[in-house]
Amino acid sequence: MRLPSAAALVMLVRAEGWGGLRRFQAPPGWVRVPLMRRSSGSAQPVVAAKEPFAVELQAGRTYAWCSCGHSKRQPFCDGAHKTAAPGLAPLRFTPEEDARVWLCGCKRTRTPPYCDGTHKGEAVQGAPLPPRL
Ligand code: FES
């Protein structure tokens, strides 16, 4: 399945602010895929960063957004979920257009892989960050 273009989401945010993005109706199965693919285990994503990452995406290239928060290559997957959070998996996506976007760093967004402003809440701002080497 192809995702809506990142550029379209950026235009929506510019036109209507973050509230507009919250009202965005994503195709079925798109926005919640990585968080619903948890196993019956207790793996939960950790807050990797308390703000989003500005990223230049290339059209047609497939990216793997880290959904567990343990990757050291944020916001992208480095395979850390296999040992640190079994049951969580990266969200693979292929943008249709070149675009500069904000990818979620807190792993609490409701519109993965894109930031929806959730990081501004106390649940994220008060959360500990995982140790980094
Ligand atoms: S960084 Fe903004 S919602 Fe996660």
XYZ file of N, CA, C and O and ligand atoms in Angstrom:
536
model
N 0.850 -1.184 0.000
C 0.000 0.000 0.000
C 0.888 1.237 0.000
O 1.884 1.302 0.684
N 0.537 2.211 -0.783
C 1.281 3.466 -0.824
C 0.651 4.431 0.159
O -0.557 4.499 0.303
N 1.504 5.187 0.807
C 1.032 6.189 1.758
C 0.650 7.462 1.030
O 1.142 7.723 -0.055
N -0.224 8.267 1.637
C -0.455 9.599 1.082
C 0.876 10.331 1.062
O 1.737 10.088 1.896
N 1.029 11.219 0.136
C 2.327 11.876 0.012
C 2.646 12.700 1.251
O 1.774 13.318 1.860
N 3.909 12.695 1.600
C 4.364 13.497 2.724
C 4.142 14.974 2.434
O 3.806 15.753 3.331
N 4.306 15.344 1.191
C 4.108 16.749 0.825
C 2.662 17.178 1.092
O 2.410 18.303 1.526
N 1.715 16.270 0.848
C 0.308 16.603 1.104
C 0.083 16.834 2.598
O -0.647 17.747 2.987
N 0.719 16.031 3.436
C 0.572 16.215 4.881
C 1.233 17.519 5.327
O 0.702 18.235 6.175
N 2.381 17.832 4.747
C 3.062 19.085 5.092
C 2.185 20.268 4.707
O 2.024 21.222 5.472
N 1.571 20.198 3.519
C 0.699 21.297 3.082
C -0.494 21.435 4.018
O -0.915 22.541 4.344
N -1.039 20.310 4.479
C -2.180 20.345 5.392
C -1.793 21.024 6.707
O -2.534 21.864 7.220
N -0.626 20.676 7.224
C -0.172 21.274 8.482
C 0.071 22.763 8.298
O -0.293 23.572 9.151
N 0.676 23.137 7.181
C 0.922 24.566 6.938
C -0.389 25.348 6.821
O -0.502 26.462 7.282
N -1.389 24.726 6.199
C -2.656 25.420 5.980
C -3.510 25.482 7.238
O -4.162 26.489 7.506
N -3.505 24.411 8.025
C -4.449 24.336 9.141
C -3.779 24.121 10.494
O -4.458 23.974 11.492
N -2.452 24.066 10.515
C -1.771 23.814 11.782
C -1.883 22.353 12.165
O -2.399 21.534 11.420
N -1.356 22.039 13.355
C -1.351 20.646 13.798
C -2.760 20.098 13.974
O -2.997 18.909 13.837
N -3.722 20.948 14.274
C -5.106 20.498 14.409
C -5.622 19.915 13.104
O -6.395 18.969 13.094
N -5.200 20.477 11.992
C -5.604 19.961 10.690
C -5.099 18.556 10.473
O -5.798 17.700 9.925
N -3.889 18.295 10.935
C -3.323 16.954 10.779
C -4.094 15.943 11.623
O -4.296 14.808 11.218
N -4.548 16.371 12.787
C -5.324 15.453 13.628
C -6.633 15.060 12.949
O -7.145 13.981 13.154
N -7.191 15.970 12.160
C -8.451 15.667 11.471
C -8.237 14.876 10.188
O -9.183 14.423 9.564
N -6.974 14.723 9.775
C -6.666 14.007 8.544
C -7.148 12.561 8.636
O -6.890 11.874 9.612
N -7.874 12.126 7.641
C -8.385 10.753 7.621
C -7.429 9.894 6.803
O -7.417 9.957 5.583
N -6.628 9.114 7.476
C -5.671 8.248 6.789
C -6.390 7.019 6.255
O -7.432 6.622 6.769
N -5.850 6.429 5.197
C -6.454 5.204 4.656
C -6.480 4.108 5.720
O -5.620 4.083 6.600
N -7.435 3.191 5.651
C -7.517 2.112 6.642
C -6.195 1.347 6.731
O -5.590 1.029 5.724
N -5.777 1.075 7.936
C -4.581 0.284 8.141
C -3.288 1.056 8.057
O -2.221 0.497 8.229
N -3.345 2.360 7.779
C -2.114 3.105 7.591
C -1.523 3.592 8.890
O -0.441 3.184 9.249
N -2.220 4.424 9.627
C -1.587 5.133 10.723
C -1.283 4.259 11.928
O -0.364 4.532 12.664
N -1.992 3.226 12.165
C -1.798 2.494 13.406
C -1.067 1.160 13.210
O -0.931 0.404 14.130
N -0.599 0.902 12.037
C 0.028 -0.389 11.752
C 1.148 -0.760 12.718
O 1.098 -1.820 13.327
N 2.166 0.112 12.955
C 3.269 -0.353 13.790
C 2.863 -0.576 15.239
O 3.379 -1.468 15.890
N 1.945 0.211 15.742
C 1.580 0.075 17.135
C 0.608 -1.077 17.349
O 0.516 -1.611 18.431
N -0.120 -1.498 16.323
C -1.045 -2.616 16.472
C -0.364 -3.944 16.198
O -0.942 -4.982 16.447
N 0.880 -3.904 15.710
C 1.562 -5.153 15.403
C 2.349 -5.660 16.595
O 3.243 -6.445 16.461
N 1.987 -5.223 17.760
C 2.648 -5.727 18.959
C 2.263 -7.175 19.182
O 1.153 -7.593 18.883
N 3.169 -7.911 19.762
C 2.856 -9.290 20.101
C 2.034 -9.280 21.388
O 1.730 -8.237 21.953
N 1.716 -10.455 21.870
C 0.983 -10.531 23.131
C 1.902 -10.215 24.306
O 1.459 -10.168 25.444
N 3.211 -10.001 24.026
C 4.162 -9.649 25.071
C 3.929 -8.233 25.566
O 2.962 -7.580 25.208
N 4.850 -7.763 26.395
C 4.642 -6.466 27.023
C 5.494 -5.380 26.399
O 5.672 -4.327 26.998
N 6.042 -5.590 25.210
C 6.895 -4.582 24.577
C 6.120 -3.296 24.332
O 5.030 -3.324 23.772
N 6.675 -2.197 24.783
C 6.081 -0.885 24.581
C 7.155 0.028 24.019
O 8.319 -0.097 24.396
N 6.790 0.973 23.166
C 7.805 1.898 22.660
C 8.290 2.818 23.772
O 7.550 3.126 24.709
N 9.551 3.215 23.680
C 10.107 4.196 24.608
C 10.253 5.524 23.873
O 10.327 5.566 22.648
N 10.291 6.597 24.648
C 10.464 7.932 24.055
C 11.928 8.071 23.635
O 12.823 8.090 24.478
N 12.156 8.144 22.338
C 13.525 8.292 21.830
C 13.958 9.744 21.859
O 15.135 10.049 22.051
N 13.019 10.646 21.644
C 13.302 12.082 21.650
C 12.008 12.798 22.020
O 10.918 12.270 21.802
N 12.146 13.992 22.549
C 10.965 14.739 22.975
C 10.544 15.768 21.943
O 9.798 16.698 22.248
N 11.040 15.599 20.737
C 10.675 16.450 19.624
C 10.816 15.644 18.339
O 11.477 14.606 18.333
N 10.187 16.101 17.244
C 10.299 15.353 15.987
C 11.644 15.602 15.301
O 12.386 16.506 15.676
N 11.925 14.798 14.304
C 13.131 14.929 13.496
C 12.743 15.495 12.126
O 11.858 14.948 11.465
N 13.412 16.555 11.705
C 13.217 17.081 10.351
C 14.036 16.227 9.395
O 15.237 16.054 9.584
N 13.377 15.673 8.399
C 14.027 14.727 7.494
C 13.656 15.060 6.053
O 12.505 15.380 5.759
N 14.639 14.976 5.172
C 14.390 15.104 3.729
C 14.119 13.712 3.177
O 14.984 12.840 3.260
N 12.928 13.493 2.656
C 12.576 12.194 2.085
C 12.655 12.263 0.571
O 12.325 13.286 -0.025
N 13.068 11.143 -0.022
C 13.151 11.054 -1.475
C 12.003 10.202 -2.001
O 11.740 9.110 -1.480
N 11.349 10.683 -3.031
C 10.247 9.944 -3.645
C 10.718 8.577 -4.117
O 11.814 8.450 -4.673
N 9.914 7.568 -3.850
C 10.195 6.222 -4.334
C 11.166 5.419 -3.489
O 11.342 4.228 -3.723
N 11.793 6.052 -2.522
C 12.721 5.334 -1.647
C 11.948 4.797 -0.442
O 11.097 5.487 0.111
N 12.246 3.571 -0.026
C 11.561 2.986 1.116
C 12.358 3.240 2.390
O 13.567 3.013 2.428
N 11.669 3.726 3.396
C 12.264 4.041 4.699
C 11.644 3.133 5.757
O 10.507 2.682 5.615
N 12.394 2.895 6.825
C 11.887 2.108 7.955
C 11.954 2.991 9.198
O 13.032 3.217 9.760
N 10.813 3.513 9.597
C 10.726 4.399 10.758
C 10.725 3.546 12.032
O 9.948 2.595 12.162
N 11.602 3.873 12.967
C 11.684 3.155 14.241
C 10.412 3.403 15.043
O 10.078 4.557 15.321
N 9.721 2.342 15.400
C 8.513 2.487 16.210
C 8.751 2.096 17.665
O 7.886 2.315 18.499
N 9.921 1.544 17.973
C 10.169 1.075 19.348
C 10.912 2.111 20.191
O 10.844 2.085 21.411
N 11.668 3.008 19.557
C 12.405 4.043 20.271
C 13.811 3.642 20.675
O 14.551 4.461 21.207
N 14.219 2.424 20.406
C 15.534 1.954 20.841
C 16.635 2.139 19.794
O 17.808 1.977 20.117
N 16.269 2.446 18.577
C 17.276 2.599 17.525
C 18.235 3.742 17.846
O 17.830 4.780 18.356
N 19.481 3.565 17.502
C 20.468 4.636 17.659
C 20.592 5.444 16.372
O 21.421 6.348 16.301
N 19.796 5.106 15.362
C 19.789 5.851 14.094
C 18.468 6.604 13.951
O 17.913 6.684 12.870
N 17.951 7.166 15.015
C 16.657 7.852 14.983
C 16.608 8.889 13.867
O 17.581 9.561 13.611
N 15.443 8.989 13.216
C 14.184 8.310 13.517
C 14.026 6.971 12.801
O 12.928 6.447 12.737
N 15.122 6.443 12.256
C 15.021 5.224 11.457
C 15.454 3.985 12.251
O 16.184 4.080 13.238
N 15.038 2.836 11.773
C 15.303 1.554 12.429
C 16.752 1.119 12.236
O 17.307 1.281 11.149
N 17.348 0.578 13.294
C 18.666 -0.047 13.181
C 18.599 -1.520 13.613
O 19.637 -2.144 13.790
N 17.401 -2.035 13.790
C 17.239 -3.437 14.166
C 17.195 -3.667 15.670
O 17.047 -4.802 16.111
N 17.299 -2.608 16.466
C 17.343 -2.748 17.925
C 16.073 -3.383 18.494
O 16.117 -4.013 19.549
N 14.942 -3.239 17.792
C 13.684 -3.802 18.306
C 13.756 -5.315 18.461
O 13.034 -5.892 19.263
N 14.632 -5.959 17.688
C 14.701 -7.422 17.730
C 15.117 -7.932 19.103
O 14.688 -9.001 19.523
N 15.942 -7.167 19.797
C 16.363 -7.584 21.138
C 15.747 -6.724 22.237
O 15.405 -7.225 23.296
N 15.577 -5.437 21.982
C 15.089 -4.524 23.019
C 13.570 -4.504 23.131
O 13.038 -4.231 24.213
N 12.870 -4.781 22.045
C 11.409 -4.707 22.060
C 10.814 -5.725 21.091
O 10.156 -5.355 20.114
N 11.032 -7.011 21.348
C 10.447 -8.027 20.458
C 8.928 -7.843 20.409
O 8.301 -7.611 21.426
N 8.371 -7.929 19.241
C 6.938 -7.704 19.091
C 6.635 -6.366 18.460
O 5.553 -6.165 17.939
N 7.581 -5.447 18.512
C 7.413 -4.187 17.802
C 8.212 -4.276 16.508
O 9.235 -4.957 16.449
N 7.745 -3.580 15.501
C 8.406 -3.625 14.194
C 8.444 -2.230 13.607
O 7.582 -1.399 13.903
N 9.420 -1.952 12.759
C 9.467 -0.634 12.133
C 8.315 -0.460 11.147
O 7.766 -1.439 10.642
N 7.964 0.775 10.888
C 6.964 1.096 9.868
C 7.703 1.420 8.583
O 8.463 2.386 8.532
N 7.507 0.596 7.578
C 8.138 0.840 6.282
C 7.184 1.668 5.437
O 5.989 1.368 5.375
N 7.726 2.707 4.804
C 6.889 3.558 3.963
C 7.698 4.104 2.803
O 8.928 4.199 2.876
N 6.987 4.433 1.730
C 7.608 4.935 0.511
C 6.887 6.204 0.088
O 5.749 6.135 -0.398
N 7.503 7.373 0.292
C 6.831 8.617 -0.104
C 6.691 8.719 -1.623
O 7.532 8.208 -2.362
N 5.618 9.362 -2.036
C 5.362 9.527 -3.464
C 6.096 10.733 -4.039
O 6.259 10.823 -5.251
N 6.472 11.673 -3.159
C 7.133 12.889 -3.628
C 8.300 13.211 -2.711
O 8.293 12.836 -1.539
N 9.287 13.928 -3.236
C 10.343 14.457 -2.383
C 9.707 15.444 -1.420
O 8.845 16.236 -1.825
N 10.096 15.403 -0.165
C 9.513 16.335 0.801
C 10.379 16.409 2.049
O 11.069 15.458 2.408
N 10.334 17.568 2.692
C 10.934 17.726 4.018
C 9.798 17.566 5.012
O 8.804 18.307 4.942
N 9.923 16.596 5.906
C 8.836 16.282 6.831
C 9.369 16.203 8.256
O 10.576 16.156 8.493
N 8.442 16.164 9.195
C 8.775 15.972 10.602
C 8.376 14.552 10.976
O 7.191 14.232 11.009
N 9.374 13.699 11.226
C 9.089 12.322 11.645
C 9.098 12.269 13.167
O 9.958 12.851 13.829
N 8.159 11.534 13.711
C 7.978 11.452 15.160
C 9.216 10.856 15.844
O 9.759 9.845 15.404
N 9.621 11.490 16.938
C 10.721 10.982 17.740
C 10.257 10.418 19.071
O 10.978 9.670 19.721
N 9.028 10.769 19.465
C 8.552 10.320 20.782
C 7.883 8.950 20.718
O 7.682 8.318 21.749
N 7.530 8.518 19.514
C 6.901 7.203 19.274
C 5.502 7.104 19.858
O 4.985 6.017 20.082
N 4.873 8.267 20.094
C 3.505 8.291 20.607
C 2.531 8.908 19.607
O 1.350 9.041 19.896
N 3.025 9.289 18.439
C 2.163 9.923 17.455
C 1.000 9.013 17.067
O 1.138 7.787 17.050
N -0.110 9.643 16.722
C -1.256 8.885 16.221
C -1.255 8.834 14.703
O -2.167 8.278 14.101
N -0.254 9.454 14.083
C -0.156 9.456 12.629
C 1.242 9.021 12.189
O 1.919 9.741 11.471
N 1.709 7.852 12.670
C 3.067 7.441 12.318
C 3.252 7.291 10.805
O 2.329 6.881 10.129
N 4.397 7.630 10.287
C 5.609 8.020 10.997
C 5.697 9.516 11.295
O 6.703 9.985 11.794
N 4.632 10.257 10.979
C 4.684 11.715 11.073
C 4.302 12.224 12.461
O 3.421 11.677 13.113
N 4.954 13.280 12.869
C 4.639 13.947 14.135
C 3.241 14.535 14.067
O 2.851 15.110 13.055
N 2.478 14.391 15.141
C 1.156 15.013 15.212
C 1.043 15.957 16.406
O -0.045 16.401 16.744
N 2.162 16.260 17.054
C 2.147 17.183 18.180
C 1.973 16.519 19.528
O 2.012 17.190 20.558
N 1.783 15.217 19.557
C 1.607 14.501 20.818
C 2.779 14.727 21.765
O 2.608 14.730 22.985
N 3.969 14.952 21.216
C 5.174 15.109 22.052
C 5.086 16.316 22.982
O 5.842 16.408 23.933
N 4.183 17.242 22.708
C 4.070 18.442 23.546
C 3.403 18.155 24.890
O 3.477 18.966 25.805
N 2.771 16.999 25.030
C 2.068 16.657 26.257
C 3.008 16.213 27.371
O 4.154 15.837 27.136
N 2.482 16.238 28.588
C 3.280 15.880 29.760
C 3.753 14.429 29.719
O 4.838 14.118 30.222
N 2.956 13.538 29.127
C 3.347 12.129 29.071
C 4.685 11.952 28.365
O 5.473 11.078 28.732
N 4.949 12.786 27.367
C 6.228 12.710 26.648
C 7.260 13.610 27.305
O 8.394 13.186 27.571
N 6.895 14.845 27.606
C 7.880 15.794 28.156
C 8.401 15.346 29.520
O 9.525 15.660 29.898
N 7.593 14.586 30.260
C 8.024 14.115 31.567
C 8.648 12.728 31.545
O 9.080 12.222 32.586
N 8.711 12.120 30.369
C 9.246 10.757 30.272
C 10.765 10.769 30.258
O 11.387 11.700 29.733
N 11.392 9.725 30.809
C 12.856 9.623 30.728
C 13.266 9.237 29.311
O 12.525 8.578 28.609
N 14.453 9.676 28.927
C 15.009 9.287 27.637
C 15.902 8.075 27.849
O 16.591 7.978 28.869
N 15.937 7.150 26.885
C 16.825 5.999 27.036
C 18.285 6.446 26.979
O 18.595 7.443 26.322
N 19.174 5.735 27.655
C 20.595 6.108 27.600
C 21.129 5.962 26.187
O 20.746 5.063 25.468
N 21.970 6.878 25.775
C 22.620 6.836 24.459
C 24.108 6.703 24.667
O 24.674 7.271 25.601
N 24.738 5.981 23.790
C 26.189 5.817 23.877
C 26.898 7.023 23.305
O 26.436 7.728 22.510
S 7.650 13.777 18.099
Fe 5.798 14.850 17.762
S 4.252 13.351 18.111
Fe 6.116 12.270 18.453
